[in-house]
Short mmCIF file of C-alpha atoms in Angstrom, two decimals:
data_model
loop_
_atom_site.label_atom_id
_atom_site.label_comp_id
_atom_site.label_asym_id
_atom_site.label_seq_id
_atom_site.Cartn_x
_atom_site.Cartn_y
_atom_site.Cartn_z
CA UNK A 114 10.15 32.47 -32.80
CA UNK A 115 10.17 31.62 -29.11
CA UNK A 116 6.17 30.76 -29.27
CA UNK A 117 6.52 28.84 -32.27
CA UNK A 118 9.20 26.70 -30.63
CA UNK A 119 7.52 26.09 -27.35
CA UNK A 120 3.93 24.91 -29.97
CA UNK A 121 6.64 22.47 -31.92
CA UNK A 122 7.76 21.13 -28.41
CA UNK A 123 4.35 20.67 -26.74
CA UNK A 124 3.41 18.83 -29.75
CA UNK A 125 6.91 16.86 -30.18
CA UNK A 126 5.87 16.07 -26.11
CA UNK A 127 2.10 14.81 -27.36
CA UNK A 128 3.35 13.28 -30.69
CA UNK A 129 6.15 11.26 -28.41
CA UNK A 130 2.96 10.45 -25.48
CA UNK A 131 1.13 8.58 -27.88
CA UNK A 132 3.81 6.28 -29.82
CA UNK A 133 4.91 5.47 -26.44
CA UNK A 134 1.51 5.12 -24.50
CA UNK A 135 0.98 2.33 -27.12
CA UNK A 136 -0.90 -1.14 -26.18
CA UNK A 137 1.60 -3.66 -25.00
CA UNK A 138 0.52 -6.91 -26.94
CA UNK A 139 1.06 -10.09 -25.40
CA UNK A 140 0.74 -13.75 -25.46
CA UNK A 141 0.13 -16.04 -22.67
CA UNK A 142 0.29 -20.18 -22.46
CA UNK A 143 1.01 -22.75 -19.62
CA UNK A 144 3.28 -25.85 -19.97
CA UNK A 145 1.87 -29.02 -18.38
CA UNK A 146 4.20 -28.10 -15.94
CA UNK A 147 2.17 -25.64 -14.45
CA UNK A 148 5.33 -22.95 -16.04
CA UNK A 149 2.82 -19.98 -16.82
CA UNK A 150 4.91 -18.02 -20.13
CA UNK A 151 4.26 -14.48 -21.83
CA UNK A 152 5.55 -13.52 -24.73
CA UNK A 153 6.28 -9.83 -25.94
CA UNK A 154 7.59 -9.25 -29.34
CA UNK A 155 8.55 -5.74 -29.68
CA UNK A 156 11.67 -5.64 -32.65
CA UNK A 157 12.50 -1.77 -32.50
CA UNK A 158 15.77 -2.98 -30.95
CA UNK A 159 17.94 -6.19 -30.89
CA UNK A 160 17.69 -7.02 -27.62
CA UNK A 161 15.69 -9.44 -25.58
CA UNK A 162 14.79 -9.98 -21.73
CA UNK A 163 14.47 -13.50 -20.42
CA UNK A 164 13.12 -13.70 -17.28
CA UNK A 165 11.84 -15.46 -14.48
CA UNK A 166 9.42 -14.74 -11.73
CA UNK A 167 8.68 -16.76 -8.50
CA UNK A 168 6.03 -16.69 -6.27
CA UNK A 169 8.23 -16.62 -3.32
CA UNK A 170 9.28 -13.63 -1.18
CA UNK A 171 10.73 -12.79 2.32
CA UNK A 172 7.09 -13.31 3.89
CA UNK A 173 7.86 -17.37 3.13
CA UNK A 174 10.01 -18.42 6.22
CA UNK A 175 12.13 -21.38 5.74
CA UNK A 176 13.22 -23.62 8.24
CA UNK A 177 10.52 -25.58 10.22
CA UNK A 178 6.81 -24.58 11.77
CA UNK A 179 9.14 -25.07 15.17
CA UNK A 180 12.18 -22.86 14.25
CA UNK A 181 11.48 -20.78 11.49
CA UNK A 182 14.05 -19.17 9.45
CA UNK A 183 13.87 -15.30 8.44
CA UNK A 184 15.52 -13.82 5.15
CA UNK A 185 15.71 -17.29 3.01
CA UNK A 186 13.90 -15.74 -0.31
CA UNK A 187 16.27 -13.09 -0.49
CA UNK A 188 19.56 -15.90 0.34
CA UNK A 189 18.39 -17.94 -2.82
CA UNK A 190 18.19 -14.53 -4.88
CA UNK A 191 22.00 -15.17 -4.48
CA UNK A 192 22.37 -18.72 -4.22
CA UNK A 193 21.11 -19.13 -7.49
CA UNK A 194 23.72 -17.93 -9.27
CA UNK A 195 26.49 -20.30 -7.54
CA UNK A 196 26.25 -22.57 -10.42
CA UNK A 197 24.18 -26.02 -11.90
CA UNK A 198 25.25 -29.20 -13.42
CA UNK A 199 25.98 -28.16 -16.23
CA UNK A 200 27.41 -24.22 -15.17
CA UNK A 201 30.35 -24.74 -13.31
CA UNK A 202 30.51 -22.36 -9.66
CA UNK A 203 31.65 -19.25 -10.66
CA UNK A 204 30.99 -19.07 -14.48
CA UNK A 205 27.25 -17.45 -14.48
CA UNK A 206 28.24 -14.38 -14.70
CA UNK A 207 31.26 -14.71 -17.18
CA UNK A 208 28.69 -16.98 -19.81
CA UNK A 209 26.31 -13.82 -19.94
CA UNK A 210 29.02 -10.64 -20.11
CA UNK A 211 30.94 -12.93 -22.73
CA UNK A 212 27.97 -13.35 -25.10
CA UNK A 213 27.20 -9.29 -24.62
CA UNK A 214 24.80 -9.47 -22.17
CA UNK A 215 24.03 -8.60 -18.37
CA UNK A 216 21.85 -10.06 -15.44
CA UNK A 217 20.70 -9.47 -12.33
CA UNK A 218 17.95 -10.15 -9.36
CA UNK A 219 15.80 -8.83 -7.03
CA UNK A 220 13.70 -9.66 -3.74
CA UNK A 221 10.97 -8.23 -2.33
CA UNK A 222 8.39 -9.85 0.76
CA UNK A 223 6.54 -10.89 -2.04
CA UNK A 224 8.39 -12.13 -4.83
CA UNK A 225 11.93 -12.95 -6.29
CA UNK A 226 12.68 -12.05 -9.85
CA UNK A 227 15.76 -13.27 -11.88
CA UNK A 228 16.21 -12.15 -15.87
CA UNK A 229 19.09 -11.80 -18.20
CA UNK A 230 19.57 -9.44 -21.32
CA UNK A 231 20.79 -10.50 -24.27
CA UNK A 232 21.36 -9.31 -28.07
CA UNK A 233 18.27 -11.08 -29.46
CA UNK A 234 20.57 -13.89 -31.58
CA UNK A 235 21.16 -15.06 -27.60
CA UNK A 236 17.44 -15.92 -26.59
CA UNK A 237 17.91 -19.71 -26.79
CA UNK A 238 21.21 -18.99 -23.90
CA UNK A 239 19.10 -17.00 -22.13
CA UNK A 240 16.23 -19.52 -21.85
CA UNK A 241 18.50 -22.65 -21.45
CA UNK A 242 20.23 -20.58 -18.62
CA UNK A 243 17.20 -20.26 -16.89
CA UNK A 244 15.89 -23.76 -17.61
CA UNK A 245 19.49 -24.69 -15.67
CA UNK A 246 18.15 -22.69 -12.64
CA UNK A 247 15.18 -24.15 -12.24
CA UNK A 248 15.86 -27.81 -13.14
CA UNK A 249 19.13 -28.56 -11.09
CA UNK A 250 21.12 -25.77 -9.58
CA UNK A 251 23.45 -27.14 -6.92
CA UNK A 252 22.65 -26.05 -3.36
CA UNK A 253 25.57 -27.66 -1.93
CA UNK A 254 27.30 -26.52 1.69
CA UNK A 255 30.44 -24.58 -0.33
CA UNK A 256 27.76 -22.62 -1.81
CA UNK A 257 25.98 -21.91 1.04
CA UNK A 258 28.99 -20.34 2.94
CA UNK A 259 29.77 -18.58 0.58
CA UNK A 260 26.37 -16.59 -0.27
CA UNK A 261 26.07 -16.78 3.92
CA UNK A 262 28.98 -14.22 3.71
CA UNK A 263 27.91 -11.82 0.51
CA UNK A 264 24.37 -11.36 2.19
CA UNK A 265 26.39 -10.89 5.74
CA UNK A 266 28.32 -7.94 3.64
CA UNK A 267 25.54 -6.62 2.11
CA UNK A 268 23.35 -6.39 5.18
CA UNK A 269 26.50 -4.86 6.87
CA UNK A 270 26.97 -1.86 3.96
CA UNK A 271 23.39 -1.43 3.48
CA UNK A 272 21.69 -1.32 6.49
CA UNK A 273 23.67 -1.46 9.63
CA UNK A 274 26.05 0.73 8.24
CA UNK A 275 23.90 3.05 6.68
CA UNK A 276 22.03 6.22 8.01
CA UNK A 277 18.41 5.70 8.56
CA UNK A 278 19.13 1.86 6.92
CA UNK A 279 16.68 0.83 9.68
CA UNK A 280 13.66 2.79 9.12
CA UNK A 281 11.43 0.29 7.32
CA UNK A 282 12.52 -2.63 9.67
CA UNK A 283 11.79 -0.66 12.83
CA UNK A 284 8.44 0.39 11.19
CA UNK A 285 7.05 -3.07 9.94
CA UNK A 286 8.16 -4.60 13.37
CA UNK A 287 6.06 -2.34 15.20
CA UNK A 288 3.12 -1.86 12.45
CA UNK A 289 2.77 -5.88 12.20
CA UNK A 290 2.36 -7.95 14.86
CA UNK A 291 1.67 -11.66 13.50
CA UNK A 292 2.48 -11.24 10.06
CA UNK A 293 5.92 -12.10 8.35
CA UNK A 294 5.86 -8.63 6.80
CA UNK A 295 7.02 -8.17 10.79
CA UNK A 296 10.45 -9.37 9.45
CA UNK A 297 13.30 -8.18 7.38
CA UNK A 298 13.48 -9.00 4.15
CA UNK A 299 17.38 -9.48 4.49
CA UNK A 300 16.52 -11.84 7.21
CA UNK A 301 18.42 -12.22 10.48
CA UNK A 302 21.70 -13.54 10.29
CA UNK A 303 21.60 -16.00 12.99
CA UNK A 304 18.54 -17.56 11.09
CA UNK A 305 21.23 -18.38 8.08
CA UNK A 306 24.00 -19.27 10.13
CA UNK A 307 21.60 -21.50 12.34
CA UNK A 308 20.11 -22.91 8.81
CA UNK A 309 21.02 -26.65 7.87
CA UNK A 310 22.15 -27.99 4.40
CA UNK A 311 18.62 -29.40 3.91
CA UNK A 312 17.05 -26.84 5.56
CA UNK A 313 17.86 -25.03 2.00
CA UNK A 314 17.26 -27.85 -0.18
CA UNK A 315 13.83 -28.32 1.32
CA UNK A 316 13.20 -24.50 0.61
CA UNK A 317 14.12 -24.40 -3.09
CA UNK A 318 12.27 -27.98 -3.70
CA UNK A 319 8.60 -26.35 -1.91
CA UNK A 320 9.17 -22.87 -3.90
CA UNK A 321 11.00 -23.00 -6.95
CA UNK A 322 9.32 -25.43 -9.18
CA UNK A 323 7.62 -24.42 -12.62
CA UNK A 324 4.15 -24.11 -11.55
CA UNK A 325 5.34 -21.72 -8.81
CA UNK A 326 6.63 -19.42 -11.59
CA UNK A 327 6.21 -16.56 -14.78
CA UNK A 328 8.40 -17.27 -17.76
CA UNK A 329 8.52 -13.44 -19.44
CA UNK A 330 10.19 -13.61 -22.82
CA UNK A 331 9.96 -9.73 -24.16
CA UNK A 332 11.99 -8.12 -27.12
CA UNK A 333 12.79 -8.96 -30.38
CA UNK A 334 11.95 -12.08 -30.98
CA UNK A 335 9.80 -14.36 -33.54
CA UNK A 336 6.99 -15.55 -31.56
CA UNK A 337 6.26 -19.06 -33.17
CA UNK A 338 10.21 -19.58 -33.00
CA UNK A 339 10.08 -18.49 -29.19
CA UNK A 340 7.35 -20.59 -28.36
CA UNK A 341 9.23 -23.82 -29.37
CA UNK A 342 12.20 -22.31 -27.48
CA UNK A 343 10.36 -22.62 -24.30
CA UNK A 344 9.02 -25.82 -24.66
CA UNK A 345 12.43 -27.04 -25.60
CA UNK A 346 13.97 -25.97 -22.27
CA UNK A 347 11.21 -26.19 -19.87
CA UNK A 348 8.66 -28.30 -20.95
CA UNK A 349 10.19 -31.42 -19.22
CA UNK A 350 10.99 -29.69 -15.61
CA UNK A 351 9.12 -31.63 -13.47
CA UNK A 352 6.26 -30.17 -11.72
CA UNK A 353 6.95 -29.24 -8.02
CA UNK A 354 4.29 -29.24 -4.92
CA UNK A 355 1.84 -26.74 -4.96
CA UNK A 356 2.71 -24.54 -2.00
CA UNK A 357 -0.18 -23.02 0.60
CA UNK A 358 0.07 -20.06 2.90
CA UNK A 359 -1.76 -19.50 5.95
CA UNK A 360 -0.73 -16.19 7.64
CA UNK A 361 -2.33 -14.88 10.37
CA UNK A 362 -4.40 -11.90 9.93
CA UNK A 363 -3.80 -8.69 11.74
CA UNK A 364 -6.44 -6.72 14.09
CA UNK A 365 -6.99 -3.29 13.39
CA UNK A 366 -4.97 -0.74 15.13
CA UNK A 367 -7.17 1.11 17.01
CA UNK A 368 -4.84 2.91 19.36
CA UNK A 369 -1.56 4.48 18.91
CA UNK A 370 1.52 2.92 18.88
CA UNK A 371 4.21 4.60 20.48
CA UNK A 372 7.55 3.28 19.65
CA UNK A 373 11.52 4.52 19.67
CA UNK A 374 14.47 3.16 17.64
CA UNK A 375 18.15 3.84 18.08
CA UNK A 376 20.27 4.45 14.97
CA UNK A 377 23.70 4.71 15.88
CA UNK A 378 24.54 6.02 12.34
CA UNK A 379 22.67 9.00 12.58
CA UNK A 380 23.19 12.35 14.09
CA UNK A 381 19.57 14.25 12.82
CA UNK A 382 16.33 11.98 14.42
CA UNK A 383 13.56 11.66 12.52
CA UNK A 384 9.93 10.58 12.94
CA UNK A 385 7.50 8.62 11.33
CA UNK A 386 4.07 7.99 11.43
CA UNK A 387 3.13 4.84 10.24
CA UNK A 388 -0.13 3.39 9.47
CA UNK A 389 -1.25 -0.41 8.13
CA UNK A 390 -3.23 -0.39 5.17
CA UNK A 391 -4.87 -2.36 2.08
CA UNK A 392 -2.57 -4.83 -0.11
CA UNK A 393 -1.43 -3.32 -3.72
CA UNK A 394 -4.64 -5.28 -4.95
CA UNK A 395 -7.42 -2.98 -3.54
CA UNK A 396 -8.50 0.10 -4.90
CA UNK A 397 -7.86 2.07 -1.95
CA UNK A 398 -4.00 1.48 -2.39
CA UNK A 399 -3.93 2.81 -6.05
CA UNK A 400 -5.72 6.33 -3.70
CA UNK A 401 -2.68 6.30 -1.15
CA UNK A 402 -0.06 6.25 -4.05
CA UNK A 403 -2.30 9.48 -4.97
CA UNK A 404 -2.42 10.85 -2.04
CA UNK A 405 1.49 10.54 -1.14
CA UNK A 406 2.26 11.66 -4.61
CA UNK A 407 -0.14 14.71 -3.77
CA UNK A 408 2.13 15.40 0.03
CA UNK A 409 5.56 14.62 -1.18
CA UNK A 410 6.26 13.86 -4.81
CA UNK A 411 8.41 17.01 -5.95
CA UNK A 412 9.36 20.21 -4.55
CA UNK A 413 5.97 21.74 -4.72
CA UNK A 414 4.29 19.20 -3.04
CA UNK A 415 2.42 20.02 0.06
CA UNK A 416 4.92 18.60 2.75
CA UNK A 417 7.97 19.74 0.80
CA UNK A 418 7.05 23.21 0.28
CA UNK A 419 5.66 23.95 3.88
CA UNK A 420 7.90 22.63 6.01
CA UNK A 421 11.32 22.58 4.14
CA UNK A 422 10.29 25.67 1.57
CA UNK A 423 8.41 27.76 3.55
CA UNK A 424 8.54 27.46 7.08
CA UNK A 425 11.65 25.82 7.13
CA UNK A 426 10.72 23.26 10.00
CA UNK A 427 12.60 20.72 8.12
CA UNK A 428 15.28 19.20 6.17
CA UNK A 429 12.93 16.61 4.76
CA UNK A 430 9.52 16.09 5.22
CA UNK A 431 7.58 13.40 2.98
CA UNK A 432 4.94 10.50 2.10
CA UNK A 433 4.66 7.26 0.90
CA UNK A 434 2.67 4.24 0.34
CA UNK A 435 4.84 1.03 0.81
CA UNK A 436 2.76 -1.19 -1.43
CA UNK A 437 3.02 -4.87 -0.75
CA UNK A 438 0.66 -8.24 -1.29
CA UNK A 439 -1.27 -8.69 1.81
CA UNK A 440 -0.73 -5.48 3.68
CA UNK A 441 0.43 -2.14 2.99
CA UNK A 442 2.12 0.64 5.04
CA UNK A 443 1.64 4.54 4.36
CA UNK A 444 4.68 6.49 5.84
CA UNK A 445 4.71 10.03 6.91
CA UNK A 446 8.67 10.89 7.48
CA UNK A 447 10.52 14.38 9.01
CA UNK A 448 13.87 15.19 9.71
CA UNK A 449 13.85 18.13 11.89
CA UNK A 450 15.37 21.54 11.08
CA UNK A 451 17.07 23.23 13.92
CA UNK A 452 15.20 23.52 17.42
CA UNK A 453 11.82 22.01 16.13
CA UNK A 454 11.09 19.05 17.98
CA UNK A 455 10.04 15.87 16.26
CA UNK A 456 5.99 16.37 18.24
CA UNK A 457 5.94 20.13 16.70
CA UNK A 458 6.57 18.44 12.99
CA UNK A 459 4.13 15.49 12.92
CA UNK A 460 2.11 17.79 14.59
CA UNK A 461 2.39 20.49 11.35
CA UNK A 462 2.16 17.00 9.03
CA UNK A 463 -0.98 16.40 10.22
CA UNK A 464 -2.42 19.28 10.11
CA UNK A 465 -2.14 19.06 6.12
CA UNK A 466 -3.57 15.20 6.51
CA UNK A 467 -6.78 17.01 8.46
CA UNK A 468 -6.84 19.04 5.50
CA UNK A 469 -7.72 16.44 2.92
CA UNK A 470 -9.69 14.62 5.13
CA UNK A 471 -11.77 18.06 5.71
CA UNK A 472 -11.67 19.74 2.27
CA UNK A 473 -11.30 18.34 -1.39
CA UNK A 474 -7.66 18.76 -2.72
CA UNK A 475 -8.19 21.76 -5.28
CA UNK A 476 -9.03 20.87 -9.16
CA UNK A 477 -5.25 21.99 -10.56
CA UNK A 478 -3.92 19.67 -7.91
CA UNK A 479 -5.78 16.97 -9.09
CA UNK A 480 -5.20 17.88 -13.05
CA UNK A 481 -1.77 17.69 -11.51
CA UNK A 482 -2.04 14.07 -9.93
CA UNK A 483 -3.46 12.84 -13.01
CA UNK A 484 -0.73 14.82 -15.21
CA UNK A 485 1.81 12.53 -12.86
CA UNK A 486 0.52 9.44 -13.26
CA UNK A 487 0.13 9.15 -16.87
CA UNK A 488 3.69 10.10 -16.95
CA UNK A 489 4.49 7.22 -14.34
CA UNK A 490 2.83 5.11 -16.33
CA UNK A 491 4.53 5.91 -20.14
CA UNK A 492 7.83 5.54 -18.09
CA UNK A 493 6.96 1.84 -17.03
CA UNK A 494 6.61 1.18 -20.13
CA UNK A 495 9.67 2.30 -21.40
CA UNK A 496 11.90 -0.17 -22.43
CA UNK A 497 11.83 -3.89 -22.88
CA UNK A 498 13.12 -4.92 -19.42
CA UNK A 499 10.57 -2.85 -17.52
CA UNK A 500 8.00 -4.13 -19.85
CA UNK A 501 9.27 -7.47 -18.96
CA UNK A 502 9.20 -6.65 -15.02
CA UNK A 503 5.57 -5.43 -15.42
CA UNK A 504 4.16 -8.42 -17.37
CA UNK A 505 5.79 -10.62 -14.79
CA UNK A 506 4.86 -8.47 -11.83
CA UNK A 507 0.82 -8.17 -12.90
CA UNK A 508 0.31 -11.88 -13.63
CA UNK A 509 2.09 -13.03 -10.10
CA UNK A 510 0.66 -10.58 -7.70
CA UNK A 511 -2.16 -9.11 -9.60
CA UNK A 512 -3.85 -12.20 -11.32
CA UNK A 513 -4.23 -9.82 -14.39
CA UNK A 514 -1.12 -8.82 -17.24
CA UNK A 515 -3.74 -6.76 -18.78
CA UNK A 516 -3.04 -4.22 -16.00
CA UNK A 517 -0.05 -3.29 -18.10
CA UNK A 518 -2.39 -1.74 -20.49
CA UNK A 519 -5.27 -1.02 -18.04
CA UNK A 520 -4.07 0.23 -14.89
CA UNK A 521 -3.69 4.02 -15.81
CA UNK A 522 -7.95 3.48 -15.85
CA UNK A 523 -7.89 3.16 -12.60
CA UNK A 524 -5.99 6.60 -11.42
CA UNK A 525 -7.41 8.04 -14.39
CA UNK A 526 -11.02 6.99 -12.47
CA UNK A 527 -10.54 8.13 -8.99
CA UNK A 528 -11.94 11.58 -7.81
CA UNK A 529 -10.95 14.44 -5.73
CA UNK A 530 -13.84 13.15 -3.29
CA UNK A 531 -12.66 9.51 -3.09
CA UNK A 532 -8.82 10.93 -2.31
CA UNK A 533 -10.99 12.90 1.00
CA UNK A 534 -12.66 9.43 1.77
CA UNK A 535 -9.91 7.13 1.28
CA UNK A 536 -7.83 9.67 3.86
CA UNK A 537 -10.17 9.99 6.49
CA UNK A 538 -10.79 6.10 6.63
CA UNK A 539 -6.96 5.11 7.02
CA UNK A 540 -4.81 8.20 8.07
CA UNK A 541 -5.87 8.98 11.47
CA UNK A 542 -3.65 9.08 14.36
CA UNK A 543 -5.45 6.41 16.24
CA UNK A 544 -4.69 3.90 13.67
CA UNK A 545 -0.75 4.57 13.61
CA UNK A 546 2.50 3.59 14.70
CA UNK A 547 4.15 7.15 15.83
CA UNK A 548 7.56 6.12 15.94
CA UNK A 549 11.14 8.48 16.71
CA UNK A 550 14.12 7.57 15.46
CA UNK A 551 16.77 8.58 17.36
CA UNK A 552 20.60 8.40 17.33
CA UNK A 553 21.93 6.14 19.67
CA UNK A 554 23.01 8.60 21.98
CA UNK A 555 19.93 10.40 22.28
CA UNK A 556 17.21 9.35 25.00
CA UNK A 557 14.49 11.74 24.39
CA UNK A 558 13.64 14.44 22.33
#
């Protein structure tokens, strides 16, 4: 009986791959606007995702070329919601929970996304609420203060306030030099306080017009009848000025980076090696989100089950690609167990990196890898606002929504040899940032 019911679950766990592993069918169009729009129609619930991707992210300083201004992207992600013309300051939120829905957004360096779910008989509120975004939301001074506090709160409670909150900051700022990936996302908050009324107008006018943006209309829906929707709501936005970028590119590390930060939150230090590599686009980044996966994703991962398993060197010990646009950063991260110093547990992190770079990672660890990445990929896939997300994300960044279909090819294509070359080319300890952070008190470790 047992045997019998583990056959009926491994094939209840292939039967349930497949139906969910299946092609996401889309349809793309432009406005005259320059609005790029996709369309998903997927009716096996009554529900549907409206939302709205810009090309703008916490790498596009606002302010002037003379006093530029950190952290505006991820301002707007809340300023946007103060109200329009025509939604009074205050209501946004009470129009979607009182027609059954829910909303949110998100920043990252590289793009801000804002979307809204709805029962499906609430598309056309979805879409017009949008529309109101884009066309005339009112960036006034009341709303300003206001959001100038909320992001002042949130920066407070999640990231001065909060053990290791500065990890990533202290990382990019000593892993980039010249880029804006240098600075936090949040921003700093004398850059908003020191910000002028039309300081903010002048950012939303350069960044947040309809050719600067992905429409994503996924769910339950009737195409044709979506379509017209759109064009309804958007067609007449008026098209905004293209916006350039000219960043400055970053020289090759070539030495290592020694560097200390002071957390005054936390009692355990930790250190992290930190290397700059490819943008999210290059084929060598899909490799590092292999190889981390391979060190640290799990409990019997490599890191995990030497030095917190089985030597017990540590109380965490991991890996992980920080995927972004332009530039990446791959992470090694401890947190010291006992007496061992933060030099003895690099020291035992790299040995494993030598490892790869010396011998090809064993064929069940890459059955494994592969095992864990078509599961990453049926989970993406998921449910209509990750679907949404994706078909956004892949046309903005990736100049391809196919890649929601296609992009499991590429993991699925990469070899136990290219994981070896791929680690000796970017993970050596000349080309890092080696940096210990330490609680305030501490001095040296």
């Amino acid at each position: 009986m047992k045997k019998c019911t583990c056959i009926l679950a491994a094939l209840v766990l292939c039967f349930g791959f497949a139906a969910n592993a299946q092609k996401v069918e889309f349809e793309e169009f432009n406005l005259d606007n320059g609005l790029h729009v996709i369309l998903h129609q997927d009716k096996t619930a009554p529900v549907v995702t409206v939302g709205v991707m810009y090309d703008v992210g916490g790498k596009d300083l606002g302010g002037s070329p003379e006093a530029p201004r950190t952290g505006f992207a991820h301002f707007f992600e809340h300023l946007l919601f103060e109200g329009t013309k025509n939604i009074d300051r205050g209501e946004w939120f009470t129009i979607v929970s009182s027609n059954g829905g829910s909303n949110n957004a998100n920043t990252s360096l590289d793009r801000t996304y804002y979307y809204e779910v709805f029962p499906s008989n609430n598309l056309e509120l979805g879409l017009w609420m949008e529309s109101e975004r884009m066309l005339h939301p009112v960036i006034d001074q009341v709303g300003v203060d206001t959001q100038n506090e909320v992001v002042k709160e949130e920066k407070r409670l999640r990231y001065d306030n909060s053990p290791y909150g500065q990890f990533l900051f202290a990382v990019s700022d000593n892993v980039f030099q010249k880029h804006p990936y240098k600075n936090k996302n949040i921003g700093e908050m004398q850059d908003l306080d020191d910000s002028t009324l039309e300081e903010f107008q002048n950012y939303f006018k350069k960044w947040y017009g309809p050719n600067n943006a992905t429409l994503v209309v996924a769910g339950d829906i009737n195409t044709k009848d979506a379509k017209a929707l759109v064009k309804k709501y958007f067609k007449d936005i008026p098209k905004g000025n293209v916006p350039t970028r000219d960043f400055a590119t970053e020289e090759p590390i070539t030495e290592t980076i020694d560097a200390t930060y002071y957390d005054p939150n936390i009692q355990i230090p930790a250190i992290i090696a930190a290397y700059r590599t490819p943008g999210f686009k290059e084929r060598d980044s899909y490799v590092l989100n292999m190889v981390s996966a391979y060190l640290s994703d799990g409990k019997s991962s490599k890191l995990y089950k030497k030095l917190v398993d089985e030597q017990k060197m540590a109380l965490q010990a991991g890996a992980i690609n920080v995927a972004q646009q332009d530039y990446s950063i791959y992470a090694l991260l401890g947190l010291p167990l006992g007496d061992t110093s933060l030099d003895t547990l690099l020291a035992e992190m790299d040995e494993e990196i030598v490892k790869m770079q010396n011998e090809l990672i064993s064929e069940n660890d890459y059955q494994k890898l592969q095992n864990k990445f078509e599961n990453r990929f049926v989970n993406s896939n998921s449910s209509i606002q990750g679907i949404a997300s994706s078909l956004a994300t892949y046309y903005t960044l990736y100049d391809d929504v196919n890649l929601i279909n296609s992009e499991i090819e590429i993991y699925r294509s990469i070899t136990r040899q290219e994981i070896q070359d791929v680690v000796k080319k970017y993970l050596n300890p000349n080309q890092r940032v080696e940096l210990k952070y330490l609680p305030k008190e501490t001095t040296e470790n």
